[in-house]
PDB file of C-alpha atoms in Angstrom:
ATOM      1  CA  UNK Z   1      46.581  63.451  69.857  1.00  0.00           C
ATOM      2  CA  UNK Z   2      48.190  61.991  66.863  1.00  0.00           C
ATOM      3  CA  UNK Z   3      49.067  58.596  68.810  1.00  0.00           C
ATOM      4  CA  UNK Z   4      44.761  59.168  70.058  1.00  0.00           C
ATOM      5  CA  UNK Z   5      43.468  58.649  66.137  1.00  0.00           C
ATOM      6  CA  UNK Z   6      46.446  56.301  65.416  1.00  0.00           C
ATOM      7  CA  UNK Z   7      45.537  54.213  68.087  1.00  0.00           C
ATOM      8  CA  UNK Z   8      41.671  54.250  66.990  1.00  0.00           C
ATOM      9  CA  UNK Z   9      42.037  52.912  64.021  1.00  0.00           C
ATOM     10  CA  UNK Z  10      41.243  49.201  63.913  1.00  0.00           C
ATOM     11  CA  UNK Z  11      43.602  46.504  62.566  1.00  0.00           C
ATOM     12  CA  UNK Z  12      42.485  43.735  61.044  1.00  0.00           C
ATOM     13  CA  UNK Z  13      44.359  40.644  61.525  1.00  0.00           C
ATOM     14  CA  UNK Z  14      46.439  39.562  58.678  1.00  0.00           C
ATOM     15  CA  UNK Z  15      45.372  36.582  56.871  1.00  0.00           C
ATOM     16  CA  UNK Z  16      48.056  33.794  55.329  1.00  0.00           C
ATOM     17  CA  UNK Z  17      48.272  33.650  51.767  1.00  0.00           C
ATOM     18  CA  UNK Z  18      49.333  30.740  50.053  1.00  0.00           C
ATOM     19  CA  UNK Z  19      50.730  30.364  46.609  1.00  0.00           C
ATOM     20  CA  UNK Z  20      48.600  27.651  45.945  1.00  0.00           C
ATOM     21  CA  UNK Z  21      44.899  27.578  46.202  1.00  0.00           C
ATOM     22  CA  UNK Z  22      43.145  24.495  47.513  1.00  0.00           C
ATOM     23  CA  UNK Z  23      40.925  24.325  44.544  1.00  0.00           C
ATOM     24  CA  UNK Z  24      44.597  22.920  42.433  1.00  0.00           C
ATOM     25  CA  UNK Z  25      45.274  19.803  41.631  1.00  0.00           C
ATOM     26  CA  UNK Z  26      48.537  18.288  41.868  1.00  0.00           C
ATOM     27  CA  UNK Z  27      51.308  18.791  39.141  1.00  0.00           C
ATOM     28  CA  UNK Z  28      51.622  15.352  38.268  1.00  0.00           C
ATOM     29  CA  UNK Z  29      48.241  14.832  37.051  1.00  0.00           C
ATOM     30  CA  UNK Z  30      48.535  17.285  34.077  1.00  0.00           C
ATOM     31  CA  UNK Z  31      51.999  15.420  33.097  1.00  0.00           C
ATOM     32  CA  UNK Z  32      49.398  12.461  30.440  1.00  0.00           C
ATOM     33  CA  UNK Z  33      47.295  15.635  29.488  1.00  0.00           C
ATOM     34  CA  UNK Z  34      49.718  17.473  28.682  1.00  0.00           C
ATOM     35  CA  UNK Z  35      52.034  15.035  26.902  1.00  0.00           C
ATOM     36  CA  UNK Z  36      48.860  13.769  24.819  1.00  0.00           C
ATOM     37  CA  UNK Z  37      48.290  18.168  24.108  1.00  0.00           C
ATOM     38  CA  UNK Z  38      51.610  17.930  22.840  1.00  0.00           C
ATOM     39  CA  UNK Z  39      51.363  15.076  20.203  1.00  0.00           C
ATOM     40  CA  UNK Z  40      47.387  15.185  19.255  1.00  0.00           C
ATOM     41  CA  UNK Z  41      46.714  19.264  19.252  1.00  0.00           C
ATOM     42  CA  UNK Z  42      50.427  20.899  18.392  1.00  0.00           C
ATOM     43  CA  UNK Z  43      51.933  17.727  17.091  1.00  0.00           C
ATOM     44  CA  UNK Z  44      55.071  18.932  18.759  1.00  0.00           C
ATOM     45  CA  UNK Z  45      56.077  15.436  19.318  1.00  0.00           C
ATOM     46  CA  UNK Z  46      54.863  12.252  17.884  1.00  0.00           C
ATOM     47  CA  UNK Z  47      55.643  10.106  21.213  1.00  0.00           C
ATOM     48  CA  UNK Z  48      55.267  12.129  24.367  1.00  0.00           C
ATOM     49  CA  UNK Z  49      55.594  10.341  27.987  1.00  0.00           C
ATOM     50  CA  UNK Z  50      55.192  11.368  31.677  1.00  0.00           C
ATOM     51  CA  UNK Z  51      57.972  11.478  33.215  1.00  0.00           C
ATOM     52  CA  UNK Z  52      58.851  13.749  36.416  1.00  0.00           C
ATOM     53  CA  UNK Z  53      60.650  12.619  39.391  1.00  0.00           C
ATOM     54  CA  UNK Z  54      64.107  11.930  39.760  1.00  0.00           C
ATOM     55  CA  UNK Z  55      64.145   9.589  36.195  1.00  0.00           C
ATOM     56  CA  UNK Z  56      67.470  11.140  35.053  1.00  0.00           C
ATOM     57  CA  UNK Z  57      68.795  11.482  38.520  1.00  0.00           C
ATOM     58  CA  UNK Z  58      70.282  14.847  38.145  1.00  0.00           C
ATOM     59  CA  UNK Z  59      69.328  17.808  39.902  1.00  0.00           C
ATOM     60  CA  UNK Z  60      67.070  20.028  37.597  1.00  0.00           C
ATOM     61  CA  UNK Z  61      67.722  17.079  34.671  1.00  0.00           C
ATOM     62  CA  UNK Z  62      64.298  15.377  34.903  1.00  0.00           C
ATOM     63  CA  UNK Z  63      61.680  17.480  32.618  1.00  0.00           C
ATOM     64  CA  UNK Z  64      57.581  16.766  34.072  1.00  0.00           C
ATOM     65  CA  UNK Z  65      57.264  15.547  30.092  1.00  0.00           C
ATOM     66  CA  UNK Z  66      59.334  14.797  26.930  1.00  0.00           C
ATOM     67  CA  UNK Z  67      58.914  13.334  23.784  1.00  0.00           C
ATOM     68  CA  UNK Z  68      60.581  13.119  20.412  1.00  0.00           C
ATOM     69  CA  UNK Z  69      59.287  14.220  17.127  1.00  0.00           C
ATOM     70  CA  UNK Z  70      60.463  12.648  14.025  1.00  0.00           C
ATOM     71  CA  UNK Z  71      59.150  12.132  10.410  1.00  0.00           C
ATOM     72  CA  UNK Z  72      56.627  10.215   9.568  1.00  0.00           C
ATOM     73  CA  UNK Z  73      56.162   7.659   7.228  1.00  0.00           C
ATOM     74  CA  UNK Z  74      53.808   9.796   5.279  1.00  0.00           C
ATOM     75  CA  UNK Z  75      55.720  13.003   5.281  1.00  0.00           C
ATOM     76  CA  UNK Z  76      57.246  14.444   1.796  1.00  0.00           C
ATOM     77  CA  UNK Z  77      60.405  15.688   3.365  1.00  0.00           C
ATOM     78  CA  UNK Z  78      61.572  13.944   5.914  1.00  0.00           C
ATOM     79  CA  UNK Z  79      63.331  15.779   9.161  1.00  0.00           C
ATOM     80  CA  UNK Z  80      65.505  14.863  12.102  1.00  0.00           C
ATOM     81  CA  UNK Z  81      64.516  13.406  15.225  1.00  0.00           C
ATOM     82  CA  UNK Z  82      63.743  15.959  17.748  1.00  0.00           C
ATOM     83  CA  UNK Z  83      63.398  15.692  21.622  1.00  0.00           C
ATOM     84  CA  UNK Z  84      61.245  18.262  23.449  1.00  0.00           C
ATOM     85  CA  UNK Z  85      60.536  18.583  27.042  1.00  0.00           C
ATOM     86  CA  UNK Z  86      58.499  20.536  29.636  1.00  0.00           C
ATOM     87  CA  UNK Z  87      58.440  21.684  33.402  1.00  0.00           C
ATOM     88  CA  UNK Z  88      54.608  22.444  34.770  1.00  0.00           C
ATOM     89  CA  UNK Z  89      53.911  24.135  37.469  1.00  0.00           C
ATOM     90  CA  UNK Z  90      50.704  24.534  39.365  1.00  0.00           C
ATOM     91  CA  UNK Z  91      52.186  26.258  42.239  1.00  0.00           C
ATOM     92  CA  UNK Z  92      52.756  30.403  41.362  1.00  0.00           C
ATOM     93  CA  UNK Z  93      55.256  30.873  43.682  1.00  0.00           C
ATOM     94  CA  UNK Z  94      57.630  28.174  41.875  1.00  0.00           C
ATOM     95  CA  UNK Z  95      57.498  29.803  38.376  1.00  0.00           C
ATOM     96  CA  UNK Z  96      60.962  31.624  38.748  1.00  0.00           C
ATOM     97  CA  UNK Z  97      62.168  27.981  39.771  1.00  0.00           C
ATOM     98  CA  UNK Z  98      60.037  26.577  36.904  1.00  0.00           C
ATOM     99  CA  UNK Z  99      61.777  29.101  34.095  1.00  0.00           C
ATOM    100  CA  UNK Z 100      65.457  28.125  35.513  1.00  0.00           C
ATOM    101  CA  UNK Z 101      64.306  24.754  35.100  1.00  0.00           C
ATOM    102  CA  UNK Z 102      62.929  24.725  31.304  1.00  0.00           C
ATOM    103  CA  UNK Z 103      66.244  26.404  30.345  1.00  0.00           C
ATOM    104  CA  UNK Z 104      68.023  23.804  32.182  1.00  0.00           C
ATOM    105  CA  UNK Z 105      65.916  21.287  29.620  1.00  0.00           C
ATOM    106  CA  UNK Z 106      67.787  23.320  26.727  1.00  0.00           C
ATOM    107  CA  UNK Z 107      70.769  20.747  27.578  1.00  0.00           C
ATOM    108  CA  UNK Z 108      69.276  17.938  26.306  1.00  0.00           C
ATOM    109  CA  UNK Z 109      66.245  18.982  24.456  1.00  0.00           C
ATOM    110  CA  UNK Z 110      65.744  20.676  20.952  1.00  0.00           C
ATOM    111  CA  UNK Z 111      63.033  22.250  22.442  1.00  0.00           C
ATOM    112  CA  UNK Z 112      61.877  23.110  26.265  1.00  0.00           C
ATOM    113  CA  UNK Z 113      58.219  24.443  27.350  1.00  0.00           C
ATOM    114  CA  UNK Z 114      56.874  26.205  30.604  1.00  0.00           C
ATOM    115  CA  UNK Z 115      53.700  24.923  31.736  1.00  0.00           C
ATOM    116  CA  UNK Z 116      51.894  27.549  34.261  1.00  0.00           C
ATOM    117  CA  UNK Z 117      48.729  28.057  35.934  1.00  0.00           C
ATOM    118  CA  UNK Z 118      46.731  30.928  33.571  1.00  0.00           C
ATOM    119  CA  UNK Z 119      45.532  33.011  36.824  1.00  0.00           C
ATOM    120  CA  UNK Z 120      49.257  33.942  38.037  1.00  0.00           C
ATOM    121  CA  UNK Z 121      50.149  37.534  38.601  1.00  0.00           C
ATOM    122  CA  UNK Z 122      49.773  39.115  35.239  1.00  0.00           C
ATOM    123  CA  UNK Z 123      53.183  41.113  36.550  1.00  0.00           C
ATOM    124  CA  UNK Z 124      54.791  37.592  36.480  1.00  0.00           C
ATOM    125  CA  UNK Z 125      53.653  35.955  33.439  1.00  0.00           C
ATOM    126  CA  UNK Z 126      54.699  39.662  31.574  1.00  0.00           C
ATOM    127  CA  UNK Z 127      57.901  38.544  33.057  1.00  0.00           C
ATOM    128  CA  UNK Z 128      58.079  35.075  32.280  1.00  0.00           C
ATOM    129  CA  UNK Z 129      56.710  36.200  28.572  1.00  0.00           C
ATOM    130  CA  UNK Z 130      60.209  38.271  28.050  1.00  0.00           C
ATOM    131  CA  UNK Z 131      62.053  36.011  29.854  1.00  0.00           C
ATOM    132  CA  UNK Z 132      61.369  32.802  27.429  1.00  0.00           C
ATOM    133  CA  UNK Z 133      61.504  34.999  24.366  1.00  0.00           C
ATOM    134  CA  UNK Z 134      64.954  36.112  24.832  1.00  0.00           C
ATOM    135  CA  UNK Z 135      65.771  32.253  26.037  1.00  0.00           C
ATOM    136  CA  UNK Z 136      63.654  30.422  23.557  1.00  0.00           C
ATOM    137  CA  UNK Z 137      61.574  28.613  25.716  1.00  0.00           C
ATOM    138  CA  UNK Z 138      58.099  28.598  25.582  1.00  0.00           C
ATOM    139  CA  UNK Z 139      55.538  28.977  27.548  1.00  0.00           C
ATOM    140  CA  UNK Z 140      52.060  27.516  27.876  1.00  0.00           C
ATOM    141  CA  UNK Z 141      49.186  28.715  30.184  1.00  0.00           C
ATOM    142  CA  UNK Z 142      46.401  26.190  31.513  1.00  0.00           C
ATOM    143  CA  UNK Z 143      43.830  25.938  33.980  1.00  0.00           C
ATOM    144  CA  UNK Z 144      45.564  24.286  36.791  1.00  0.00           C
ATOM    145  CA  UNK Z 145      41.912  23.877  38.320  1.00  0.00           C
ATOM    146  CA  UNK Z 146      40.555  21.566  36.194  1.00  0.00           C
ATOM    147  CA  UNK Z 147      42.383  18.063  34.367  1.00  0.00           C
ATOM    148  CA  UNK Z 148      39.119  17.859  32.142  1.00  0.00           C
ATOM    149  CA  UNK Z 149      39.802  20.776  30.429  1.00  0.00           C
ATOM    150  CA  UNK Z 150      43.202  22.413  31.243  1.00  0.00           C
ATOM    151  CA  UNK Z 151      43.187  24.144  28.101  1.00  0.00           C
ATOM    152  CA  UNK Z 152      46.546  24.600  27.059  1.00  0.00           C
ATOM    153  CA  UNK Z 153      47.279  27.662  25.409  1.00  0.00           C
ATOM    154  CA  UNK Z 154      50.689  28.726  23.875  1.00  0.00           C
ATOM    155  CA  UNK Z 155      51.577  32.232  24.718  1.00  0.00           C
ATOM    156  CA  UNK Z 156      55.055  31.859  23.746  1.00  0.00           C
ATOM    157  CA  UNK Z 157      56.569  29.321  20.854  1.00  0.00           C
ATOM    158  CA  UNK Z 158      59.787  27.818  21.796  1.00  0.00           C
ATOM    159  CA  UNK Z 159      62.863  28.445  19.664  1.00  0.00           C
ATOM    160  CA  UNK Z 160      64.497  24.929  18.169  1.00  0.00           C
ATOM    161  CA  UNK Z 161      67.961  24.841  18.875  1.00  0.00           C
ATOM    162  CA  UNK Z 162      70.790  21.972  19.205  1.00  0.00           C
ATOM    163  CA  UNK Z 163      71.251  20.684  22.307  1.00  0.00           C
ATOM    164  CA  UNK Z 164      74.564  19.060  23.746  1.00  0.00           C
ATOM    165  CA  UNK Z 165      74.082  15.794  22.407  1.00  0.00           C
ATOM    166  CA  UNK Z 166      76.444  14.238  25.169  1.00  0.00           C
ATOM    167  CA  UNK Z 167      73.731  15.301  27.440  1.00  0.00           C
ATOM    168  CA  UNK Z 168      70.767  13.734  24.902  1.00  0.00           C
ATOM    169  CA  UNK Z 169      71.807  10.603  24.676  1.00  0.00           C
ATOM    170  CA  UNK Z 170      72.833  10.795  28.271  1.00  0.00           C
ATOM    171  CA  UNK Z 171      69.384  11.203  29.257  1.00  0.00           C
ATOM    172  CA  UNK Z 172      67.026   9.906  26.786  1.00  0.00           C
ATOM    173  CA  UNK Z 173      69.147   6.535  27.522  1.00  0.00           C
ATOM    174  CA  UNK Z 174      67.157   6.117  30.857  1.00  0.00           C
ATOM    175  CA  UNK Z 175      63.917   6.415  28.544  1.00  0.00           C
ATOM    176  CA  UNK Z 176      64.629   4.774  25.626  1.00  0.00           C
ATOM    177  CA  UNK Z 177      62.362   1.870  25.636  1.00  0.00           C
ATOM    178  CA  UNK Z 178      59.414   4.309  26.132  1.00  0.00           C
ATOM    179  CA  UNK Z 179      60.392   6.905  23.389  1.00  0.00           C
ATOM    180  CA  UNK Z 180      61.312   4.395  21.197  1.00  0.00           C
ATOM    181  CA  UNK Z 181      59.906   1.072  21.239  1.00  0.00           C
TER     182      UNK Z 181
END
């Protein structure tokens, strides 16, 4: 009897879910609009370059951006050059893998951003909100459905801190003549 009305019951076949919708576009093609977000609307940096890859040929070592930020000629009070960096993600099932990676960036860079897709799980990006608090990293939302208007959104500022500057100069080495020509 109880097998009977189990047994009724229809099933409906489960359907594959991916972590990333067709409508995205690929990661790389937010790296310019997001460097140029980080120079012309937070003026985080004053030279900001695409960079991903394998550039500093170290696992985890390449950030998707980074720039520097230094004085300019204008400025009252001068400060000390900065370098920042970012990892992006469009794909929600990589932001774990994204976080580990912008505190990996904390090596090398004064400061390190998390770029993710606005619609993930709102459990996650609670989760990735505490997590870059406590490590200083911030975090940016966008829509990874559209490169003419990601609209990048800080939910999270990053902390500045000093990086290992064996590591900085290390790395900004293999980018030199594009930070700072």
């Amino acid at each position: 009897p109880l097998q009977d009305a189990a047994a009724a019951v229809p099933v409906e076949p489960t359907k594959a879910v991916s972590s990333t919708p067709p409508s995205r576009l690929a990661e790389e093609k937010f790296y310019a609009p997001f460097a140029a977000w980080l120079m012309n609307d937070v003026e985080e940096a004053t030279v900001a370059i695409p960079l991903g890859g394998n550039a500093f040929r170290d696992r985890w070592g390449t950030p998707d951006v980074i720039g520097k930020n230094e004085s300019r000629r204008s400025d009252v009070i001068k400060g000390p050059t900065s370098i920042v960096s970012a990892e992006i993600k469009v794909d929600t099932a990589a932001l774990l893998i994204g976080f580990g990676q912008a505190c990996a960036h904390l090596l090398f860079s004064h400061k390190s951003y998390l770029v993710v897709p606005e619609d993930a799980p709102a459990e996650e990006l609670d989760r990735l909100i505490a997590l870059c608090q406590m490590f200083g990293v911030g975090l940016v939302i966008f829509n990874a459905a559209s490169l003419a208007k990601p609209g990048f959104r800080i939910l999270v500022r990053p902390k500045k801190h000093e990086p290992d500057l064996y590591y900085t100069n290390r790395y900004i080495k293999r980018v030199e003549s594009k930070l700072f020509s």
